[in-house]
Each structure stands twice: as C-alpha cells, then as structure tokens.
Short mmCIF file of C-alpha atoms in Angstrom, two decimals:
data_model
loop_
_atom_site.label_atom_id
_atom_site.label_comp_id
_atom_site.label_asym_id
_atom_site.label_seq_id
_atom_site.Cartn_x
_atom_site.Cartn_y
_atom_site.Cartn_z
CA LEU A 22 -37.46 -0.89 37.71
CA GLY A 23 -40.44 -2.92 38.76
CA GLN A 24 -40.02 -6.28 38.03
CA GLN A 25 -42.85 -6.46 35.83
CA GLN A 26 -40.53 -4.31 34.09
CA GLN A 27 -37.74 -6.02 34.62
CA LEU A 28 -38.76 -9.41 32.60
CA ASP A 29 -40.87 -7.94 29.55
CA GLU A 30 -37.46 -6.25 29.00
CA ALA A 31 -35.31 -9.31 29.56
CA PHE A 32 -38.24 -11.54 26.88
CA ALA A 33 -37.63 -8.38 24.59
CA THR A 34 -34.10 -8.39 24.61
CA TYR A 35 -33.97 -12.59 23.92
CA ASP A 36 -36.38 -12.07 21.84
CA ARG A 37 -34.67 -9.32 19.10
CA VAL A 38 -31.74 -11.26 20.13
CA ARG A 39 -32.81 -15.33 18.78
CA ARG A 40 -35.71 -14.13 16.35
CA PRO A 41 -33.78 -13.69 13.50
CA ARG A 42 -32.26 -17.95 14.25
CA VAL A 43 -35.73 -18.93 15.07
CA ASP A 44 -36.99 -17.25 11.19
CA GLU A 45 -34.56 -18.61 9.36
CA ILE A 46 -35.45 -21.97 10.47
CA ALA A 47 -38.23 -21.59 9.90
CA LYS A 48 -38.24 -21.04 6.89
CA LYS A 49 -35.49 -23.57 6.30
CA ALA A 50 -37.72 -25.91 7.26
CA ALA A 51 -41.17 -24.85 5.08
CA SER A 52 -38.39 -24.86 1.77
CA ASN A 53 -37.53 -28.33 2.93
CA ALA A 54 -41.63 -29.65 2.92
CA ASP A 55 -42.13 -27.66 -0.40
CA VAL A 56 -39.45 -29.51 -2.12
CA ARG A 57 -40.98 -32.86 0.01
CA LYS A 58 -43.67 -32.14 -1.55
CA LYS A 59 -42.74 -32.88 -4.53
CA THR A 60 -41.03 -35.21 -5.25
CA GLY A 61 -42.31 -38.23 -5.85
CA PRO A 62 -41.69 -41.05 -3.03
CA VAL A 63 -38.78 -43.18 -5.40
CA GLY A 64 -37.53 -39.44 -6.00
CA LEU A 65 -37.67 -38.45 -2.26
CA ARG A 66 -36.10 -41.86 -1.10
CA ILE A 67 -32.92 -40.96 -3.84
CA LYS A 68 -32.22 -37.35 -2.09
CA GLU A 69 -33.22 -39.38 1.54
CA TRP A 70 -29.94 -41.37 0.10
CA VAL A 71 -27.26 -39.27 -1.40
CA ILE A 72 -27.95 -36.63 1.44
CA TRP A 73 -27.78 -39.56 3.87
CA ALA A 74 -24.19 -40.39 1.84
CA PHE A 75 -22.65 -36.68 1.57
CA LEU A 76 -23.41 -36.99 5.41
CA TRP A 77 -21.47 -40.00 5.79
CA VAL A 78 -18.84 -39.20 4.04
CA ALA A 79 -18.38 -35.33 5.22
CA TRP A 80 -18.47 -37.40 8.89
CA ALA A 81 -15.70 -40.28 7.75
CA THR A 82 -12.77 -37.76 6.09
CA GLY A 83 -12.89 -35.27 9.27
CA ARG A 84 -14.95 -32.72 7.02
CA GLN A 85 -18.85 -31.95 8.43
CA SER A 86 -18.90 -28.20 7.24
CA VAL A 87 -17.88 -27.97 3.33
CA GLY A 88 -21.28 -27.45 1.95
CA VAL A 89 -23.80 -27.87 4.55
CA GLU A 90 -25.37 -24.96 5.79
CA GLN A 91 -24.74 -25.34 9.73
CA ARG A 92 -24.43 -21.65 10.74
CA HIS A 93 -27.96 -21.30 13.13
CA LEU A 94 -26.77 -24.80 14.36
CA VAL A 95 -23.50 -23.90 15.40
CA TYR A 96 -25.20 -20.72 17.97
CA ASP A 97 -22.33 -19.23 20.16
CA ILE A 98 -25.03 -17.60 22.43
CA ASP A 99 -21.69 -15.62 24.54
CA ALA A 100 -21.15 -14.30 20.91
CA ALA A 101 -24.16 -12.65 20.34
CA LYS A 102 -24.45 -8.41 20.80
CA LEU A 103 -26.86 -7.79 23.34
#
C-alpha cells in the first residue's frame, strides 16, 4: 500500500473507533447547555452548588463513580476493538 492509502486507512479506523465517544460527549454537552438555558441565575447557582457538594462528598468518601456517568471519561484505547 502507498503511504497516503495507509494514512487514509489509519484515520478511517481512528474515526470509526472514536466517533461514537465524541458524538456521546457532544450530545451530553448540548443537553447540559439546554439545561443551563432553561434555568434562571439563582436556580443555576443552586444546581452548581448541589453538584459541587455531591462531587465533594463522593470524593471525600471514596465513591467517585457512584451515580456519576463517567464512562466516556475513563476510556481505555487499548481495550478498543480495531
């Protein structure tokens, strides 16, 4: 294979493996933005404080993954099927 064809195949494989994760993160970000748009400044402050408190308590008790959707943050490229 030529060098350009090898690069094209490598990038196609990379995109096929990474695209679902990127799409999931983009969808979650859009959902979070919608929540922010629908919440007033006081409600937003309260939500941010509650989230901060929840994450701090989870950290302090060693339960960082309890109730928190972190699957896309703990991604292991070595486990991905190419």
